[in-house]
Amino acid sequence: MKVIYEDNHIIVVNKDSGEIVQGDKTGDTPLSDTVKEYIRVKYNKPGNVFLGVVHRLDRPVSGLVVFARTSKALSRLCDMFRKGEVHKTYWAVVANRPPADEGTLENWLVRNERQNKSYAYNHEVKDSKKAVLKYRVIGRSERYWLVEVNLLTGRHHQIRCQLAAMGCPIKGDLKYGARRSNPDGSISLMSHRVEFEHPVSHQPITLEVDGFESFCFSRL
């Protein structure tokens, strides 16, 4: 975990792949607990440290995660995420070239809870939710393509499912059709940039992290 930004009301960290944001049935230490301990030690806080989880990243995904340090920031950030006022940009490494260098994907996704997987349809079906994203090819290497993704909706496994449905599964994502896993169990998807208005000061905030340097992409 690396802290990218912090003030009295929010803290933004760069999550490593393999970390869980919030506790689950595995019993593994979640990122939220790691951040709480960081705050407790740094600011010598007695008792329980308040930390609000406002969004999540899938366990094998890396990148920026925003947490609230106060109840005021938590309620406002949750409302901002719900209204789509927090803009998140992702980078994905895919093995196949997308059919166009940029475009908009619209699908209807059905979540299978038992399989922890979503299925994409090109029309509305029972229990489906509309999913929309914009993508743009921004780089290539000898075998892979780097795609920038902007989410317009927030659905379960949306980027993973929609890119796979386009014929471009994310590198390492066996669940959605990748040929082989990554050695560390990650998938090559990261939350690269987050843009939002500070929930208390109302100042604009834009934060970025880089990754995938080992692929030596030629930027397009």
PDB file of C-alpha atoms in Angstrom:
ATOM      1  CA  MET A   1       0.000   0.000   0.000  1.00  0.00           C
ATOM      2  CA  LYS A   2       1.241   3.470  -0.926  1.00  0.00           C
ATOM      3  CA  VAL A   3      -0.516   6.652   0.202  1.00  0.00           C
ATOM      4  CA  ILE A   4      -1.077   8.983  -2.758  1.00  0.00           C
ATOM      5  CA  TYR A   5      -3.039  11.746  -1.026  1.00  0.00           C
ATOM      6  CA  GLU A   6      -4.321  12.467   2.457  1.00  0.00           C
ATOM      7  CA  ASP A   7      -5.890  15.279   4.465  1.00  0.00           C
ATOM      8  CA  ASN A   8      -8.231  15.520   7.458  1.00  0.00           C
ATOM      9  CA  HIS A   9     -11.220  14.161   5.528  1.00  0.00           C
ATOM     10  CA  ILE A  10      -9.988  11.698   2.876  1.00  0.00           C
ATOM     11  CA  ILE A  11      -7.118   9.363   2.111  1.00  0.00           C
ATOM     12  CA  VAL A  12      -6.325   7.847  -1.290  1.00  0.00           C
ATOM     13  CA  VAL A  13      -4.020   4.835  -1.596  1.00  0.00           C
ATOM     14  CA  ASN A  14      -2.531   2.756  -4.384  1.00  0.00           C
ATOM     15  CA  LYS A  15      -3.807  -0.781  -3.814  1.00  0.00           C
ATOM     16  CA  ASP A  16      -1.648  -3.748  -4.746  1.00  0.00           C
ATOM     17  CA  SER A  17      -3.196  -6.598  -6.702  1.00  0.00           C
ATOM     18  CA  GLY A  18      -4.182  -9.408  -4.360  1.00  0.00           C
ATOM     19  CA  GLU A  19      -5.367  -7.103  -1.588  1.00  0.00           C
ATOM     20  CA  ILE A  20      -9.025  -7.002  -0.613  1.00  0.00           C
ATOM     21  CA  VAL A  21     -10.492  -3.583   0.084  1.00  0.00           C
ATOM     22  CA  GLN A  22     -12.927  -4.753   2.758  1.00  0.00           C
ATOM     23  CA  GLY A  23     -13.048  -7.884   4.901  1.00  0.00           C
ATOM     24  CA  ASP A  24     -14.622 -11.011   3.427  1.00  0.00           C
ATOM     25  CA  LYS A  25     -15.057 -14.703   4.183  1.00  0.00           C
ATOM     26  CA  THR A  26     -11.356 -15.422   3.498  1.00  0.00           C
ATOM     27  CA  GLY A  27     -10.406 -13.740   6.764  1.00  0.00           C
ATOM     28  CA  ASP A  28      -7.435 -12.044   5.069  1.00  0.00           C
ATOM     29  CA  THR A  29      -6.445  -8.620   6.376  1.00  0.00           C
ATOM     30  CA  PRO A  30      -8.279  -6.041   4.255  1.00  0.00           C
ATOM     31  CA  LEU A  31      -6.752  -2.848   2.904  1.00  0.00           C
ATOM     32  CA  SER A  32      -9.160  -0.843   5.065  1.00  0.00           C
ATOM     33  CA  ASP A  33      -7.560  -2.295   8.206  1.00  0.00           C
ATOM     34  CA  THR A  34      -4.059  -1.559   6.870  1.00  0.00           C
ATOM     35  CA  VAL A  35      -5.042   2.060   6.244  1.00  0.00           C
ATOM     36  CA  LYS A  36      -6.596   2.353   9.714  1.00  0.00           C
ATOM     37  CA  GLU A  37      -3.366   1.135  11.291  1.00  0.00           C
ATOM     38  CA  TYR A  38      -1.342   3.575   9.184  1.00  0.00           C
ATOM     39  CA  ILE A  39      -3.526   6.473  10.434  1.00  0.00           C
ATOM     40  CA  ARG A  40      -3.415   5.264  14.051  1.00  0.00           C
ATOM     41  CA  VAL A  41       0.387   5.094  14.093  1.00  0.00           C
ATOM     42  CA  LYS A  42       1.091   8.255  12.071  1.00  0.00           C
ATOM     43  CA  TYR A  43      -1.252  10.472  14.056  1.00  0.00           C
ATOM     44  CA  ASN A  44      -0.925   8.623  17.385  1.00  0.00           C
ATOM     45  CA  LYS A  45      -4.679   8.135  17.596  1.00  0.00           C
ATOM     46  CA  PRO A  46      -6.044   6.329  20.643  1.00  0.00           C
ATOM     47  CA  GLY A  47      -8.987   3.960  20.333  1.00  0.00           C
ATOM     48  CA  ASN A  48     -10.735   3.026  17.109  1.00  0.00           C
ATOM     49  CA  VAL A  49      -9.836   4.889  13.932  1.00  0.00           C
ATOM     50  CA  PHE A  50     -12.761   5.922  11.709  1.00  0.00           C
ATOM     51  CA  LEU A  51     -12.410   4.938   8.061  1.00  0.00           C
ATOM     52  CA  GLY A  52     -15.255   4.789   5.556  1.00  0.00           C
ATOM     53  CA  VAL A  53     -15.193   2.530   2.497  1.00  0.00           C
ATOM     54  CA  VAL A  54     -16.873   4.320  -0.416  1.00  0.00           C
ATOM     55  CA  HIS A  55     -15.957   2.028  -3.344  1.00  0.00           C
ATOM     56  CA  ARG A  56     -14.039  -1.162  -4.048  1.00  0.00           C
ATOM     57  CA  LEU A  57     -11.693  -2.759  -6.559  1.00  0.00           C
ATOM     58  CA  ASP A  58     -11.727  -6.460  -7.358  1.00  0.00           C
ATOM     59  CA  ARG A  59      -9.031  -8.380  -5.492  1.00  0.00           C
ATOM     60  CA  PRO A  60      -6.758  -9.017  -8.524  1.00  0.00           C
ATOM     61  CA  VAL A  61      -6.996  -5.359  -9.657  1.00  0.00           C
ATOM     62  CA  SER A  62      -4.513  -2.669  -8.596  1.00  0.00           C
ATOM     63  CA  GLY A  63      -4.688   1.102  -8.394  1.00  0.00           C
ATOM     64  CA  LEU A  64      -6.355   4.025  -6.679  1.00  0.00           C
ATOM     65  CA  VAL A  65      -8.853   3.552  -3.856  1.00  0.00           C
ATOM     66  CA  VAL A  66     -10.518   6.469  -2.058  1.00  0.00           C
ATOM     67  CA  PHE A  67     -11.407   6.219   1.646  1.00  0.00           C
ATOM     68  CA  ALA A  68     -13.217   8.693   3.909  1.00  0.00           C
ATOM     69  CA  ARG A  69     -11.634   9.757   7.210  1.00  0.00           C
ATOM     70  CA  THR A  70     -14.739  11.514   8.560  1.00  0.00           C
ATOM     71  CA  SER A  71     -18.452  10.748   8.564  1.00  0.00           C
ATOM     72  CA  LYS A  72     -19.125  14.002   6.694  1.00  0.00           C
ATOM     73  CA  ALA A  73     -16.753  12.993   3.895  1.00  0.00           C
ATOM     74  CA  LEU A  74     -18.181   9.450   3.847  1.00  0.00           C
ATOM     75  CA  SER A  75     -21.791  10.516   3.276  1.00  0.00           C
ATOM     76  CA  ARG A  76     -20.829  13.067   0.633  1.00  0.00           C
ATOM     77  CA  LEU A  77     -18.452  10.731  -1.226  1.00  0.00           C
ATOM     78  CA  CYS A  78     -21.022   7.920  -1.243  1.00  0.00           C
ATOM     79  CA  ASP A  79     -23.529  10.343  -2.750  1.00  0.00           C
ATOM     80  CA  MET A  80     -20.975  11.498  -5.344  1.00  0.00           C
ATOM     81  CA  PHE A  81     -20.165   7.933  -6.380  1.00  0.00           C
ATOM     82  CA  ARG A  82     -23.872   7.131  -6.629  1.00  0.00           C
ATOM     83  CA  LYS A  83     -24.479  10.157  -8.858  1.00  0.00           C
ATOM     84  CA  GLY A  84     -21.460   9.421 -11.071  1.00  0.00           C
ATOM     85  CA  GLU A  85     -19.631  12.564  -9.948  1.00  0.00           C
ATOM     86  CA  VAL A  86     -16.392  10.689  -9.283  1.00  0.00           C
ATOM     87  CA  HIS A  87     -14.649   9.999 -12.590  1.00  0.00           C
ATOM     88  CA  LYS A  88     -12.438   6.904 -12.693  1.00  0.00           C
ATOM     89  CA  THR A  89     -10.114   5.982 -15.543  1.00  0.00           C
ATOM     90  CA  TYR A  90      -8.671   2.481 -15.841  1.00  0.00           C
ATOM     91  CA  TRP A  91      -5.821   0.968 -17.820  1.00  0.00           C
ATOM     92  CA  ALA A  92      -6.156  -2.599 -19.111  1.00  0.00           C
ATOM     93  CA  VAL A  93      -3.668  -4.808 -20.949  1.00  0.00           C
ATOM     94  CA  VAL A  94      -5.418  -7.023 -23.499  1.00  0.00           C
ATOM     95  CA  ALA A  95      -4.034  -9.748 -25.733  1.00  0.00           C
ATOM     96  CA  ASN A  96      -6.112  -8.992 -28.821  1.00  0.00           C
ATOM     97  CA  ARG A  97      -6.400  -5.731 -30.727  1.00  0.00           C
ATOM     98  CA  PRO A  98      -9.822  -4.113 -30.213  1.00  0.00           C
ATOM     99  CA  PRO A  99     -11.968  -3.921 -33.372  1.00  0.00           C
ATOM    100  CA  ALA A 100     -11.681  -0.102 -33.314  1.00  0.00           C
ATOM    101  CA  ASP A 101      -9.124   2.221 -31.737  1.00  0.00           C
ATOM    102  CA  GLU A 102     -11.863   3.818 -29.637  1.00  0.00           C
ATOM    103  CA  GLY A 103     -15.525   3.310 -29.004  1.00  0.00           C
ATOM    104  CA  THR A 104     -18.410   2.892 -26.596  1.00  0.00           C
ATOM    105  CA  LEU A 105     -19.510  -0.519 -25.318  1.00  0.00           C
ATOM    106  CA  GLU A 106     -23.125  -1.048 -24.270  1.00  0.00           C
ATOM    107  CA  ASN A 107     -24.174  -4.397 -22.864  1.00  0.00           C
ATOM    108  CA  TRP A 108     -26.696  -5.861 -20.475  1.00  0.00           C
ATOM    109  CA  LEU A 109     -24.929  -7.726 -17.670  1.00  0.00           C
ATOM    110  CA  VAL A 110     -26.304 -10.551 -15.571  1.00  0.00           C
ATOM    111  CA  ARG A 111     -24.450 -11.382 -12.369  1.00  0.00           C
ATOM    112  CA  ASN A 112     -24.122 -15.004 -11.298  1.00  0.00           C
ATOM    113  CA  GLU A 113     -23.575 -14.849  -7.544  1.00  0.00           C
ATOM    114  CA  ARG A 114     -22.584 -18.501  -7.219  1.00  0.00           C
ATOM    115  CA  GLN A 115     -19.861 -18.219  -9.862  1.00  0.00           C
ATOM    116  CA  ASN A 116     -18.909 -14.646  -8.875  1.00  0.00           C
ATOM    117  CA  LYS A 117     -19.044 -13.791 -12.562  1.00  0.00           C
ATOM    118  CA  SER A 118     -21.042 -11.555 -14.903  1.00  0.00           C
ATOM    119  CA  TYR A 119     -22.338 -12.421 -18.368  1.00  0.00           C
ATOM    120  CA  ALA A 120     -22.803  -9.854 -21.152  1.00  0.00           C
ATOM    121  CA  TYR A 121     -25.733  -9.682 -23.576  1.00  0.00           C
ATOM    122  CA  ASN A 122     -26.345  -7.249 -26.421  1.00  0.00           C
ATOM    123  CA  HIS A 123     -29.993  -6.848 -25.408  1.00  0.00           C
ATOM    124  CA  GLU A 124     -31.954  -6.648 -22.181  1.00  0.00           C
ATOM    125  CA  VAL A 125     -32.646 -10.004 -20.535  1.00  0.00           C
ATOM    126  CA  LYS A 126     -34.129 -11.105 -17.222  1.00  0.00           C
ATOM    127  CA  ASP A 127     -32.293  -9.686 -14.181  1.00  0.00           C
ATOM    128  CA  SER A 128     -29.849  -7.749 -16.375  1.00  0.00           C
ATOM    129  CA  LYS A 129     -28.446  -4.264 -15.787  1.00  0.00           C
ATOM    130  CA  LYS A 130     -27.257  -1.907 -18.507  1.00  0.00           C
ATOM    131  CA  ALA A 131     -23.492  -1.375 -18.586  1.00  0.00           C
ATOM    132  CA  VAL A 132     -21.766   1.387 -20.557  1.00  0.00           C
ATOM    133  CA  LEU A 133     -18.085   2.245 -20.908  1.00  0.00           C
ATOM    134  CA  LYS A 134     -15.856   4.157 -23.281  1.00  0.00           C
ATOM    135  CA  TYR A 135     -12.471   2.797 -24.337  1.00  0.00           C
ATOM    136  CA  ARG A 136      -9.466   4.058 -26.271  1.00  0.00           C
ATOM    137  CA  VAL A 137      -6.352   2.202 -27.399  1.00  0.00           C
ATOM    138  CA  ILE A 138      -3.373   4.200 -26.127  1.00  0.00           C
ATOM    139  CA  GLY A 139      -0.407   1.845 -26.601  1.00  0.00           C
ATOM    140  CA  ARG A 140       0.889  -1.427 -27.953  1.00  0.00           C
ATOM    141  CA  SER A 141       3.769  -3.820 -27.399  1.00  0.00           C
ATOM    142  CA  GLU A 142       4.885  -6.843 -29.360  1.00  0.00           C
ATOM    143  CA  ARG A 143       2.009  -9.000 -28.068  1.00  0.00           C
ATOM    144  CA  TYR A 144      -0.351  -6.759 -26.107  1.00  0.00           C
ATOM    145  CA  TRP A 145      -2.478  -3.646 -26.353  1.00  0.00           C
ATOM    146  CA  LEU A 146      -2.938  -0.965 -23.684  1.00  0.00           C
ATOM    147  CA  VAL A 147      -6.512   0.268 -23.420  1.00  0.00           C
ATOM    148  CA  GLU A 148      -7.806   3.231 -21.430  1.00  0.00           C
ATOM    149  CA  VAL A 149     -11.316   2.752 -20.063  1.00  0.00           C
ATOM    150  CA  ASN A 150     -13.805   5.266 -18.666  1.00  0.00           C
ATOM    151  CA  LEU A 151     -16.754   3.774 -16.812  1.00  0.00           C
ATOM    152  CA  LEU A 152     -20.155   5.379 -17.315  1.00  0.00           C
ATOM    153  CA  THR A 153     -21.889   2.819 -15.089  1.00  0.00           C
ATOM    154  CA  GLY A 154     -20.636   0.704 -12.200  1.00  0.00           C
ATOM    155  CA  ARG A 155     -21.516  -2.971 -12.577  1.00  0.00           C
ATOM    156  CA  HIS A 156     -20.039  -6.161 -11.150  1.00  0.00           C
ATOM    157  CA  HIS A 157     -16.855  -7.025 -13.075  1.00  0.00           C
ATOM    158  CA  GLN A 158     -17.985  -4.570 -15.756  1.00  0.00           C
ATOM    159  CA  ILE A 159     -14.654  -3.825 -17.451  1.00  0.00           C
ATOM    160  CA  ARG A 160     -13.526  -7.447 -17.298  1.00  0.00           C
ATOM    161  CA  CYS A 161     -16.806  -8.726 -18.703  1.00  0.00           C
ATOM    162  CA  GLN A 162     -17.339  -6.124 -21.422  1.00  0.00           C
ATOM    163  CA  LEU A 163     -13.779  -6.227 -22.782  1.00  0.00           C
ATOM    164  CA  ALA A 164     -13.977 -10.020 -22.900  1.00  0.00           C
ATOM    165  CA  ALA A 165     -17.311  -9.808 -24.731  1.00  0.00           C
ATOM    166  CA  MET A 166     -15.589  -7.558 -27.289  1.00  0.00           C
ATOM    167  CA  GLY A 167     -13.029 -10.321 -27.857  1.00  0.00           C
ATOM    168  CA  CYS A 168     -10.303  -8.684 -25.763  1.00  0.00           C
ATOM    169  CA  PRO A 169      -9.966 -10.468 -22.402  1.00  0.00           C
ATOM    170  CA  ILE A 170      -7.640  -8.807 -19.925  1.00  0.00           C
ATOM    171  CA  LYS A 171      -4.211 -10.400 -19.566  1.00  0.00           C
ATOM    172  CA  GLY A 172      -4.218 -12.911 -16.693  1.00  0.00           C
ATOM    173  CA  ASP A 173      -8.002 -12.913 -16.270  1.00  0.00           C
ATOM    174  CA  LEU A 174      -8.759 -16.633 -16.555  1.00  0.00           C
ATOM    175  CA  LYS A 175     -12.346 -16.096 -15.365  1.00  0.00           C
ATOM    176  CA  TYR A 176     -13.061 -14.070 -18.498  1.00  0.00           C
ATOM    177  CA  GLY A 177     -11.148 -15.984 -21.126  1.00  0.00           C
ATOM    178  CA  ALA A 178      -7.443 -15.159 -20.793  1.00  0.00           C
ATOM    179  CA  ARG A 179      -5.240 -17.988 -22.061  1.00  0.00           C
ATOM    180  CA  ARG A 180      -2.982 -18.081 -18.994  1.00  0.00           C
ATOM    181  CA  SER A 181      -2.718 -16.541 -15.557  1.00  0.00           C
ATOM    182  CA  ASN A 182      -0.212 -13.921 -14.468  1.00  0.00           C
ATOM    183  CA  PRO A 183       2.534 -15.388 -12.246  1.00  0.00           C
ATOM    184  CA  ASP A 184       1.399 -13.370  -9.212  1.00  0.00           C
ATOM    185  CA  GLY A 185      -2.291 -14.140  -9.676  1.00  0.00           C
ATOM    186  CA  SER A 186      -3.114 -10.565 -10.665  1.00  0.00           C
ATOM    187  CA  ILE A 187      -4.973  -9.412 -13.737  1.00  0.00           C
ATOM    188  CA  SER A 188      -3.572  -6.567 -15.843  1.00  0.00           C
ATOM    189  CA  LEU A 189      -6.199  -4.007 -14.899  1.00  0.00           C
ATOM    190  CA  MET A 190      -5.549  -0.947 -12.762  1.00  0.00           C
ATOM    191  CA  SER A 191      -7.426   2.098 -11.526  1.00  0.00           C
ATOM    192  CA  HIS A 192      -5.118   4.665 -13.122  1.00  0.00           C
ATOM    193  CA  ARG A 193      -6.778   8.022 -12.473  1.00  0.00           C
ATOM    194  CA  VAL A 194      -9.512   9.433 -10.234  1.00  0.00           C
ATOM    195  CA  GLU A 195     -11.048  12.905 -10.544  1.00  0.00           C
ATOM    196  CA  PHE A 196     -13.540  14.443  -8.138  1.00  0.00           C
ATOM    197  CA  GLU A 197     -14.462  17.506  -6.129  1.00  0.00           C
ATOM    198  CA  HIS A 198     -13.232  17.334  -2.563  1.00  0.00           C
ATOM    199  CA  PRO A 199     -16.282  16.469  -0.431  1.00  0.00           C
ATOM    200  CA  VAL A 200     -15.565  19.214   2.132  1.00  0.00           C
ATOM    201  CA  SER A 201     -13.315  21.893   0.601  1.00  0.00           C
ATOM    202  CA  HIS A 202     -14.891  21.476  -2.878  1.00  0.00           C
ATOM    203  CA  GLN A 203     -11.497  21.876  -4.520  1.00  0.00           C
ATOM    204  CA  PRO A 204     -10.915  19.791  -7.685  1.00  0.00           C
ATOM    205  CA  ILE A 205      -8.704  16.747  -7.137  1.00  0.00           C
ATOM    206  CA  THR A 206      -7.029  14.688  -9.858  1.00  0.00           C
ATOM    207  CA  LEU A 207      -4.745  11.796  -8.896  1.00  0.00           C
ATOM    208  CA  GLU A 208      -2.874   9.297 -11.074  1.00  0.00           C
ATOM    209  CA  VAL A 209      -0.665   6.248 -10.689  1.00  0.00           C
ATOM    210  CA  ASP A 210       1.283   4.461 -13.404  1.00  0.00           C
ATOM    211  CA  GLY A 211       1.866   0.788 -14.024  1.00  0.00           C
ATOM    212  CA  PHE A 212       2.611  -1.904 -16.606  1.00  0.00           C
ATOM    213  CA  GLU A 213       6.066  -0.420 -17.258  1.00  0.00           C
ATOM    214  CA  SER A 214       7.474  -3.891 -17.936  1.00  0.00           C
ATOM    215  CA  PHE A 215       5.486  -4.168 -21.175  1.00  0.00           C
ATOM    216  CA  CYS A 216       7.432  -1.400 -22.987  1.00  0.00           C
ATOM    217  CA  PHE A 217       4.367  -0.032 -24.745  1.00  0.00           C
ATOM    218  CA  SER A 218       4.745   2.294 -27.705  1.00  0.00           C
ATOM    219  CA  ARG A 219       2.211   5.018 -26.950  1.00  0.00           C
ATOM    220  CA  LEU A 220      -0.219   5.760 -29.766  1.00  0.00           C
TER     221      LEU A 220
END
